XYZ file of N, CA and C in Angstrom:
768
model
N 66.867 101.652 67.968
C 67.268 102.539 69.052
C 66.088 102.911 69.937
N 64.943 103.249 69.308
C 63.729 103.578 70.043
C 62.542 102.965 69.338
N 61.480 102.755 70.120
C 60.280 102.136 69.571
C 59.053 102.851 70.105
N 58.094 103.107 69.213
C 56.779 103.609 69.614
C 55.744 102.670 69.032
N 54.699 102.360 69.798
C 53.664 101.475 69.303
C 52.306 101.947 69.775
N 51.282 101.608 68.991
C 49.916 101.950 69.354
C 49.404 100.963 70.390
N 48.729 101.496 71.419
C 48.166 100.644 72.461
C 46.646 100.564 72.353
N 46.058 101.187 71.328
C 44.604 101.327 71.283
C 43.917 100.547 70.173
N 44.619 99.668 69.477
C 43.942 98.816 68.523
C 44.324 99.002 67.074
N 44.951 100.136 66.716
C 45.301 100.331 65.313
C 46.510 99.502 64.904
N 47.365 99.165 65.870
C 48.377 98.132 65.658
C 49.649 98.539 64.949
N 49.936 99.833 64.767
C 51.170 100.193 64.088
C 52.299 100.459 65.077
N 53.535 100.280 64.611
C 54.722 100.542 65.415
C 55.714 101.337 64.590
N 56.545 102.103 65.290
C 57.588 102.890 64.637
C 58.898 102.625 65.357
N 59.913 102.266 64.611
C 61.247 102.087 65.167
C 62.177 103.139 64.599
N 63.093 103.655 65.430
C 64.046 104.670 64.988
C 65.445 104.071 65.057
N 66.139 104.092 63.945
C 67.489 103.530 63.888
C 68.498 104.508 64.484
N 69.725 104.060 64.660
C 70.761 104.898 65.264
C 71.099 106.107 64.412
N 70.812 106.044 63.108
C 71.097 107.182 62.239
C 69.865 108.056 61.991
N 68.781 107.812 62.770
C 67.617 108.674 62.696
C 66.596 108.328 61.633
N 66.685 107.152 61.032
C 65.679 106.739 60.053
C 64.506 106.081 60.764
N 63.300 106.375 60.298
C 62.094 105.805 60.885
C 61.647 104.595 60.065
N 61.408 103.482 60.739
C 60.897 102.261 60.112
C 59.542 101.958 60.731
N 58.572 101.608 59.901
C 57.214 101.358 60.388
C 56.728 99.981 59.978
N 55.829 99.425 60.796
C 55.192 98.159 60.486
C 53.911 98.046 61.299
N 53.025 97.135 60.914
C 51.776 96.977 61.646
C 50.833 96.020 60.974
N 49.676 95.866 61.569
C 48.677 94.931 61.074
C 48.159 95.334 59.702
N 48.032 96.648 59.485
C 47.525 97.147 58.214
C 48.042 98.555 57.960
N 47.983 98.964 56.709
C 48.357 100.320 56.325
C 47.264 100.929 55.453
N 46.042 100.451 55.616
C 44.975 100.862 54.709
C 44.619 102.336 54.835
N 44.958 102.963 55.966
C 44.677 104.386 56.130
C 45.962 105.199 56.273
N 47.067 104.642 55.796
C 48.312 105.386 55.747
C 49.028 105.563 57.068
N 48.615 104.843 58.119
C 49.191 105.053 59.439
C 50.661 104.665 59.538
N 51.172 103.918 58.549
C 52.583 103.554 58.556
C 53.455 104.605 57.880
N 52.828 105.617 57.299
C 53.607 106.685 56.690
C 54.391 106.256 55.463
N 53.834 105.323 54.694
C 54.443 104.889 53.437
C 53.366 104.359 52.513
N 53.664 104.325 51.230
C 52.676 103.928 50.231
C 52.164 102.524 50.508
N 50.860 102.350 50.465
C 50.227 101.089 50.876
C 50.687 99.880 50.086
N 50.802 100.019 48.764
C 51.055 98.844 47.943
C 52.504 98.498 47.731
N 53.432 99.287 48.290
C 54.840 99.095 47.947
C 55.521 97.981 48.744
N 55.257 97.894 50.044
C 55.927 96.921 50.896
C 54.906 96.269 51.825
N 55.142 95.027 52.250
C 54.225 94.387 53.203
C 54.131 95.200 54.487
N 52.914 95.370 54.987
C 52.738 96.212 56.166
C 53.327 95.585 57.423
N 53.410 94.267 57.484
C 53.820 93.608 58.713
C 55.332 93.515 58.897
N 56.092 94.004 57.899
C 57.549 93.999 58.014
C 58.079 95.427 58.051
N 59.104 95.695 58.876
C 59.643 97.057 58.962
C 60.213 97.539 57.628
N 59.797 98.730 57.228
C 60.335 99.384 56.038
C 60.418 100.873 56.319
N 61.306 101.575 55.622
C 61.474 103.015 55.879
C 60.193 103.797 55.618
N 59.905 104.745 56.509
C 58.788 105.659 56.300
C 59.161 106.665 55.210
N 58.149 107.306 54.635
C 58.363 108.278 53.571
C 57.901 109.653 54.035
N 58.626 110.689 53.611
C 58.346 112.060 54.019
C 58.156 112.938 52.796
N 57.001 113.609 52.747
C 56.668 114.458 51.608
C 57.496 115.739 51.654
N 58.055 116.107 50.521
C 58.814 117.343 50.387
C 57.873 118.532 50.618
N 58.099 119.346 51.657
C 57.207 120.482 51.921
C 57.132 121.475 50.756
N 58.175 121.525 49.938
C 58.212 122.467 48.823
C 57.650 121.885 47.536
N 57.522 120.563 47.480
C 57.001 119.901 46.289
C 56.294 118.612 46.706
N 54.981 118.672 46.972
C 54.233 117.508 47.470
C 54.275 116.281 46.556
N 54.718 116.438 45.335
C 54.806 115.297 44.429
C 56.067 114.466 44.674
N 56.952 114.964 45.517
C 58.218 114.292 45.783
C 58.328 113.927 47.265
N 59.270 113.027 47.556
C 59.598 112.709 48.944
C 61.058 113.082 49.201
N 61.384 113.264 50.471
C 62.758 113.592 50.858
C 63.282 112.492 51.770
N 64.588 112.302 51.779
C 65.177 111.230 52.587
C 66.189 111.752 53.602
N 66.129 113.057 53.880
C 67.093 113.648 54.816
C 66.481 114.000 56.165
N 65.310 113.435 56.462
C 64.656 113.698 57.745
C 65.219 112.748 58.804
N 65.819 113.299 59.844
C 66.367 112.496 60.942
C 65.387 112.529 62.111
N 64.759 111.408 62.379
C 63.723 111.308 63.408
C 64.360 111.064 64.773
N 63.870 111.762 65.782
C 64.388 111.578 67.143
C 63.349 110.992 68.100
N 62.053 111.225 67.822
C 60.995 110.665 68.665
C 59.796 110.302 67.798
N 59.035 109.284 68.231
C 57.879 108.823 67.450
C 56.709 108.531 68.386
N 55.494 108.679 67.846
C 54.267 108.518 68.627
C 53.224 107.850 67.733
N 52.510 106.848 68.254
C 51.535 106.117 67.451
C 50.248 105.904 68.236
N 49.116 105.869 67.529
C 47.837 105.637 68.193
C 46.737 105.397 67.199
N 45.503 105.354 67.704
C 44.358 105.094 66.848
C 43.423 104.100 67.503
N 42.581 103.481 66.683
C 41.678 102.443 67.169
C 41.482 101.418 66.066
N 40.523 100.525 66.239
C 40.338 99.453 65.262
C 39.944 99.968 63.883
N 39.372 101.161 63.811
C 38.881 101.694 62.538
C 39.762 102.808 61.982
N 40.774 103.220 62.714
C 41.600 104.339 62.279
C 42.975 104.226 62.906
N 43.853 105.139 62.555
C 45.179 105.172 63.147
C 45.983 106.311 62.551
N 46.789 106.968 63.372
C 47.691 107.978 62.849
C 48.974 107.990 63.664
N 50.014 108.567 63.092
C 51.352 108.491 63.644
C 52.019 109.853 63.530
N 52.824 110.207 64.515
C 53.558 111.473 64.497
C 55.019 111.216 64.825
N 55.893 112.040 64.268
C 57.313 111.997 64.616
C 57.831 113.422 64.757
N 58.855 113.571 65.580
C 59.614 114.814 65.678
C 60.990 114.567 65.088
N 61.465 115.503 64.264
C 62.789 115.331 63.689
C 63.836 116.118 64.471
N 65.082 116.041 64.035
C 66.196 116.637 64.770
C 66.140 118.156 64.806
N 65.340 118.771 63.937
C 65.190 120.231 63.945
C 64.001 120.673 64.792
N 63.236 119.703 65.333
C 62.046 120.017 66.115
C 60.776 120.071 65.305
N 60.860 119.787 64.002
C 59.674 119.821 63.149
C 58.758 118.635 63.437
N 57.458 118.872 63.296
C 56.429 117.861 63.535
C 55.929 117.320 62.205
N 55.908 115.990 62.076
C 55.412 115.308 60.879
C 54.328 114.324 61.287
N 53.255 114.219 60.477
C 52.163 113.294 60.787
C 51.718 112.545 59.543
N 51.193 111.339 59.769
C 50.674 110.509 58.678
C 49.499 109.695 59.198
N 48.643 109.235 58.274
C 47.539 108.359 58.648
C 46.184 108.998 58.477
N 45.226 108.521 59.254
C 43.843 108.983 59.154
C 43.734 110.472 59.485
N 42.985 111.195 58.666
C 42.782 112.621 58.898
C 41.310 112.997 58.808
N 40.447 112.005 59.004
C 39.018 112.267 58.861
C 38.538 113.331 59.830
N 39.116 113.365 61.023
C 38.676 114.290 62.058
C 39.696 115.406 62.294
N 40.551 115.639 61.324
C 41.619 116.642 61.437
C 42.639 116.281 62.505
N 42.797 114.984 62.788
C 43.752 114.579 63.808
C 45.200 114.758 63.370
N 45.431 115.057 62.078
C 46.784 115.387 61.631
C 47.063 116.878 61.776
N 46.012 117.675 61.991
C 46.190 119.091 62.256
C 46.810 119.885 61.128
N 46.632 119.433 59.897
C 47.269 120.104 58.763
C 46.577 121.404 58.385
N 45.306 121.544 58.749
C 44.585 122.808 58.594
C 44.663 123.362 57.188
N 44.491 122.491 56.225
C 44.546 122.914 54.837
C 43.513 122.105 54.064
N 42.468 122.751 53.598
C 41.398 122.044 52.901
C 41.917 121.303 51.677
N 42.957 121.823 51.057
C 43.517 121.164 49.878
C 44.120 119.816 50.229
N 44.529 119.655 51.491
C 45.095 118.389 51.945
C 44.035 117.465 52.534
N 42.789 117.931 52.581
C 41.714 117.052 52.995
C 41.215 117.216 54.402
N 41.650 118.205 55.145
C 41.257 118.321 56.543
C 39.906 119.016 56.670
N 38.858 118.320 56.266
C 37.526 118.893 56.312
C 36.565 118.057 57.147
N 36.963 116.855 57.529
C 36.137 116.023 58.394
C 34.930 115.407 57.709
N 34.291 114.477 58.442
C 32.996 113.901 58.080
C 32.979 112.920 56.911
N 34.059 112.642 56.267
C 34.049 111.713 55.151
C 35.384 110.993 55.052
N 35.339 109.775 54.543
C 36.573 109.016 54.371
C 37.254 109.307 53.041
N 36.603 110.006 52.146
C 37.107 110.174 50.787
C 38.425 110.950 50.761
N 39.519 110.250 50.572
C 40.813 110.901 50.454
C 41.393 111.427 51.750
N 40.787 111.120 52.856
C 41.224 111.730 54.099
C 42.205 110.854 54.872
N 43.265 110.478 54.209
C 44.385 109.868 54.899
C 45.639 110.158 54.095
N 46.771 110.167 54.776
C 48.044 110.507 54.163
C 48.968 109.304 54.249
N 49.385 108.818 53.088
C 50.212 107.615 53.039
C 51.704 107.912 53.207
N 52.048 109.136 53.480
C 53.417 109.519 53.803
C 53.342 110.638 54.827
N 54.427 110.875 55.529
C 54.430 111.917 56.553
C 54.434 113.304 55.928
N 53.544 114.155 56.434
C 53.479 115.553 56.023
C 53.953 116.430 57.177
N 54.750 117.433 56.867
C 55.214 118.343 57.915
C 54.093 119.301 58.314
N 53.872 119.405 59.614
C 52.833 120.277 60.138
C 53.462 121.614 60.528
N 53.054 122.679 59.880
C 53.577 124.008 60.185
C 52.595 124.837 61.006
N 51.336 124.404 61.061
C 50.319 125.187 61.749
C 50.456 125.091 63.261
N 50.695 123.896 63.798
C 50.787 123.712 65.244
C 51.951 124.508 65.848
N 53.164 124.457 65.283
C 54.238 125.298 65.831
C 53.901 126.786 65.811
N 53.219 127.239 64.758
C 52.836 128.650 64.698
C 51.841 128.986 65.807
N 50.887 128.068 66.033
C 49.909 128.286 67.086
C 50.590 128.320 68.450
N 51.540 127.412 68.676
C 52.282 127.416 69.936
C 53.021 128.731 70.125
N 53.620 129.223 69.057
C 54.342 130.486 69.125
C 53.410 131.641 69.454
N 52.220 131.617 68.865
C 51.244 132.674 69.132
C 50.719 132.615 70.569
N 50.567 131.379 71.093
C 50.003 131.199 72.427
C 51.013 131.520 73.523
N 52.252 131.059 73.342
C 53.215 131.162 74.444
C 54.595 131.657 74.020
N 54.710 132.141 72.790
C 55.975 132.724 72.305
C 57.089 131.689 72.134
N 56.761 130.421 72.110
C 57.764 129.375 71.928
C 57.140 128.249 71.117
N 57.682 127.987 69.937
C 57.119 126.966 69.055
C 57.678 125.573 69.342
N 58.547 125.446 70.348
C 59.174 124.162 70.638
C 58.175 123.190 71.252
N 58.190 121.952 70.759
C 57.288 120.909 71.243
C 57.996 120.050 72.288
N 57.359 119.854 73.435
C 57.920 119.010 74.494
C 57.441 117.567 74.375
N 56.143 117.377 74.105
C 55.603 116.019 74.072
C 54.383 115.963 73.164
N 54.048 114.741 72.729
C 52.912 114.489 71.844
C 52.198 113.233 72.326
N 50.886 113.206 72.185
C 50.101 112.002 72.486
C 49.095 111.783 71.367
N 48.934 110.528 70.961
C 48.034 110.157 69.874
C 46.884 109.343 70.442
N 45.651 109.870 70.342
C 44.480 109.160 70.827
C 43.792 108.373 69.728
N 42.556 107.959 70.010
C 41.823 107.191 69.016
C 41.604 107.967 67.738
N 41.147 109.214 67.855
C 40.917 110.087 66.708
C 41.334 111.519 67.010
N 42.237 111.720 67.952
C 42.668 113.081 68.277
C 44.145 113.090 68.645
N 44.699 114.300 68.714
C 46.126 114.475 68.970
C 46.326 115.576 70.009
N 47.309 115.382 70.892
C 47.681 116.385 71.879
C 49.146 116.764 71.680
N 49.429 118.049 71.799
C 50.800 118.543 71.697
C 51.077 119.447 72.894
N 52.139 119.142 73.636
C 52.512 119.923 74.817
C 53.660 120.856 74.475
N 53.499 122.130 74.822
C 54.538 123.126 74.589
C 55.722 122.913 75.520
N 56.886 123.401 75.093
C 58.083 123.326 75.926
C 57.956 124.174 77.189
N 56.978 125.076 77.229
C 56.794 125.878 78.444
C 56.123 125.102 79.568
N 55.702 123.849 79.265
C 55.100 122.943 80.248
C 53.788 123.469 80.817
N 53.129 124.335 80.065
C 51.868 124.904 80.520
C 50.748 124.744 79.488
N 51.073 124.883 78.209
C 50.045 124.928 77.169
C 49.959 123.629 76.383
N 48.723 123.123 76.251
C 48.444 121.913 75.478
C 47.578 122.292 74.284
N 48.013 121.900 73.100
C 47.248 122.090 71.875
C 46.543 120.775 71.548
N 45.251 120.828 71.250
C 44.471 119.625 70.964
C 43.758 119.779 69.629
N 43.622 118.669 68.893
C 42.897 118.721 67.620
C 42.429 117.323 67.230
N 41.409 117.315 66.374
C 40.816 116.050 65.946
C 39.377 115.926 66.401
N 38.950 114.712 66.645
C 37.581 114.454 67.080
C 37.412 114.877 68.534
N 36.285 115.565 68.832
C 36.113 116.080 70.184
C 34.761 115.821 70.798
N 33.977 114.948 70.200
C 32.607 114.728 70.661
C 32.466 114.191 72.066
N 33.519 113.557 72.595
C 33.482 113.041 73.959
C 34.186 113.970 74.942
N 34.506 115.168 74.497
C 35.164 116.126 75.377
C 36.655 115.919 75.517
N 37.242 115.038 74.686
C 38.651 114.687 74.830
C 39.614 115.819 74.483
N 39.124 116.874 73.832
C 39.993 118.009 73.510
C 40.109 118.984 74.677
N 39.249 118.812 75.676
C 39.341 119.644 76.873
C 39.046 121.105 76.626
N 37.934 121.387 75.963
C 37.589 122.764 75.600
C 36.531 123.356 76.520
N 36.585 123.002 77.787
C 35.742 123.599 78.824
C 34.254 123.500 78.510
N 33.775 122.285 78.270
C 32.355 122.057 78.030
C 31.962 122.053 76.574
N 32.778 122.653 75.723
C 32.506 122.651 74.286
C 33.042 121.346 73.707
N 32.172 120.576 73.033
C 32.549 119.275 72.504
C 32.330 119.241 70.996
N 33.231 119.841 70.235
C 33.070 119.870 68.783
C 33.231 118.483 68.176
N 32.423 118.212 67.160
C 32.529 116.917 66.476
C 33.906 116.758 65.855
N 34.448 117.871 65.356
C 35.786 117.877 64.769
C 36.384 119.257 64.986
N 37.708 119.309 65.231
C 38.334 120.596 65.500
C 39.745 120.665 64.946
N 40.069 121.816 64.358
C 41.445 122.132 64.009
C 42.209 122.409 65.303
N 43.536 122.509 65.251
C 44.318 122.729 66.474
C 43.911 123.983 67.250
N 43.665 123.808 68.544
C 43.320 124.910 69.448
C 43.967 124.639 70.804
N 44.101 125.683 71.610
C 44.619 125.512 72.968
C 43.531 124.880 73.833
N 43.882 123.808 74.538
C 42.943 123.113 75.414
C 42.879 123.816 76.764
N 41.718 124.341 77.106
C 41.566 125.057 78.369
C 41.655 124.119 79.567
N 41.080 122.930 79.453
C 41.052 122.004 80.587
C 42.391 121.324 80.828
N 43.134 121.071 79.770
C 44.394 120.339 79.899
C 45.583 121.260 80.141
N 45.504 122.497 79.662
C 46.581 123.453 79.907
C 46.585 123.861 81.380
N 47.724 124.368 81.845
C 47.877 124.703 83.261
C 48.295 126.160 83.425
N 47.731 126.817 84.430
C 48.123 128.187 84.754
C 49.119 128.237 85.906
N 49.239 127.132 86.642
C 50.081 127.138 87.844
C 51.208 126.109 87.736
N 50.878 124.820 87.968
C 51.915 123.801 87.996
C 52.389 123.375 86.623
N 53.559 122.753 86.604
C 54.137 122.263 85.355
C 53.444 120.997 84.866
N 53.318 120.876 83.558
C 52.892 119.635 82.900
C 54.138 119.006 82.313
N 54.430 117.788 82.721
C 55.643 117.130 82.245
C 55.424 116.381 80.939
N 54.223 115.785 80.768
C 53.960 114.964 79.590
C 52.458 114.868 79.367
N 52.069 114.378 78.189
C 50.657 114.173 77.866
C 50.436 112.729 77.428
N 49.222 112.234 77.695
C 48.826 110.887 77.297
C 47.449 110.952 76.646
N 47.201 110.081 75.695
C 45.886 109.978 75.068
C 45.545 108.499 74.925
N 44.401 108.110 75.479
C 43.965 106.719 75.464
C 42.581 106.664 74.848
N 42.505 106.303 73.591
C 41.254 106.285 72.842
C 40.598 107.662 72.906
N 39.461 107.839 73.627
C 38.785 109.131 73.695
C 39.042 109.843 75.016
N 40.130 109.507 75.684
C 40.511 110.099 76.962
C 41.850 110.819 76.811
N 41.950 112.014 77.390
C 43.192 112.786 77.377
C 43.660 113.017 78.802
N 44.971 112.919 79.031
C 45.537 113.056 80.366
C 46.815 113.883 80.313
N 47.085 114.605 81.397
C 48.382 115.242 81.558
C 49.070 114.639 82.774
N 50.401 114.592 82.734
C 51.190 114.042 83.820
C 52.039 115.132 84.457
N 52.205 115.048 85.776
C 53.072 115.970 86.485
C 54.516 115.499 86.441
N 55.407 116.248 87.089
C 56.820 115.897 87.083
C 57.101 114.552 87.738
N 56.171 114.091 88.588
C 56.336 112.789 89.236
C 55.725 111.656 88.430
N 55.178 111.965 87.252
C 54.602 110.938 86.399
C 53.163 110.591 86.717
N 52.579 111.244 87.718
C 51.198 110.965 88.088
C 50.235 111.878 87.331
N 48.979 111.431 87.206
C 47.982 112.167 86.440
C 47.645 113.495 87.116
N 47.718 114.568 86.334
C 47.364 115.903 86.817
C 45.923 116.254 86.475
N 45.551 116.041 85.216
C 44.212 116.409 84.757
C 43.769 115.437 83.680
N 42.465 115.415 83.436
C 41.932 114.539 82.398
C 40.750 115.203 81.723
N 40.477 114.764 80.513
C 39.344 115.277 79.751
C 38.849 114.170 78.836
N 37.533 114.145 78.629
C 36.968 113.150 77.717
C 36.401 111.945 78.428
N 36.383 110.848 77.711
C 35.769 109.615 78.180
C 36.808 108.800 78.947
N 37.039 109.196 80.194
C 38.096 108.586 80.994
C 37.558 107.702 82.115
N 36.259 107.431 82.121
C 35.656 106.674 83.225
C 36.196 105.254 83.319
N 36.718 104.741 82.205
C 37.238 103.374 82.210
C 38.754 103.343 82.413
N 39.287 104.453 82.915
C 40.739 104.563 82.994
C 41.377 103.476 83.847
N 40.624 102.937 84.821
C 41.209 101.930 85.690
C 40.978 100.505 85.195
N 40.365 100.371 84.019
C 40.244 99.031 83.443
C 41.635 98.534 83.049
N 41.763 97.247 82.820
C 43.069 96.678 82.493
C 43.647 97.303 81.225
N 42.791 97.516 80.220
C 43.266 98.078 78.956
C 43.767 99.503 79.147
N 42.974 100.307 79.840
C 43.372 101.690 80.061
C 44.585 101.774 80.978
N 44.606 100.926 82.011
C 45.740 100.933 82.933
C 47.034 100.584 82.209
N 46.969 99.612 81.295
C 48.158 99.229 80.532
C 48.617 100.361 79.622
N 47.659 101.044 78.986
C 48.008 102.152 78.098
C 48.596 103.320 78.884
N 48.037 103.608 80.058
C 48.565 104.684 80.885
C 49.970 104.343 81.367
N 50.167 103.104 81.780
C 51.489 102.684 82.238
C 52.508 102.803 81.107
N 52.100 102.448 79.894
C 53.004 102.566 78.739
C 53.385 104.023 78.516
N 52.401 104.918 78.627
C 52.668 106.339 78.450
C 53.608 106.859 79.535
N 53.385 106.438 80.770
C 54.253 106.870 81.867
C 55.682 106.368 81.675
N 55.835 105.127 81.224
C 57.163 104.575 80.970
C 57.842 105.314 79.812
N 57.067 105.662 78.804
C 57.619 106.421 77.673
C 58.118 107.780 78.151
N 57.328 108.429 79.025
C 57.728 109.732 79.551
C 59.016 109.622 80.376
N 59.152 108.529 81.123
C 60.380 108.300 81.876
C 61.556 108.090 80.934
N 61.351 107.278 79.909
C 62.412 106.991 78.946
C 62.892 108.257 78.249
N 61.941 109.158 77.964
C 62.286 110.392 77.265
C 62.792 111.481 78.204
N 62.890 111.172 79.498
C 63.419 112.129 80.457
C 62.466 113.254 80.798
N 61.168 113.028 80.616
C 60.185 114.081 80.868
C 59.683 114.094 82.300
N 59.745 112.958 82.976
C 59.282 112.873 84.372
C 60.396 112.271 85.234
N 60.245 112.402 86.539
C 61.219 111.864 87.476
C 61.299 110.350 87.356
N 62.502 109.838 87.416
C 62.717 108.399 87.323
C 63.813 108.000 88.302
N 63.386 107.468 89.438
C 64.374 107.007 90.418
C 65.264 108.129 90.950
N 64.703 109.336 91.018
C 65.479 110.441 91.565
C 66.263 111.218 90.528
N 66.294 110.748 89.293
C 67.010 111.462 88.246
C 66.265 112.752 87.887
N 67.016 113.712 87.422
C 66.411 114.996 87.076
C 65.587 114.882 85.813
N 64.506 115.636 85.773
C 63.696 115.736 84.573
C 64.087 117.003 83.839
N 63.724 117.072 82.556
C 64.074 118.225 81.726
C 63.157 119.403 82.028
């Protein structure tokens, strides 16, 4: 029914069936980016993703109905996010730089080391919705973008962007502050005080916001190569995804 794929080198894809099941496949699953146990099924063939029971991490649940999926990463890493029918956010894959935003040391979000810092199944993120609620009184997520080692989440208010993960190139948009690693925080550069933000894009170490017309509103990070063929293709893919999801204008049709 729907497809999300990484455009930055990590090579994973997510397909959503008509009944809301998520199927993943890709070049490799060595860092859990497919959201399923590495040794159970071949990575290059579609198989159902796995979701950790929030009440019992030793178990998985099979009642998660996925409505949207997002994938990204680079040649050395990769992570994946999905939104379910209740609006909950789930993430899997590399967490070395806190790009899963789980904000729990017991789950490994401490940065700087590869030891145990990836999740081979999707974990529900409860911290980001709480932060959105604290920032703008609405925990609803409008859009998500997955970069090389960072993640962007756009609030339904179309003004506030939450960023987390690796930030050494300024991709988190923290107004000159470039943390090596960061838990979820409101991005000062990417958030808007005036105009609406329709969608967000992340291309390796570059972060972008799109207006209602699908054009770039703001950027943060290492975006100097944005007009290269690789970056142009990734941006075009993000813009097409935003159109498909009804987030930006498409041929005169109304946006949400």
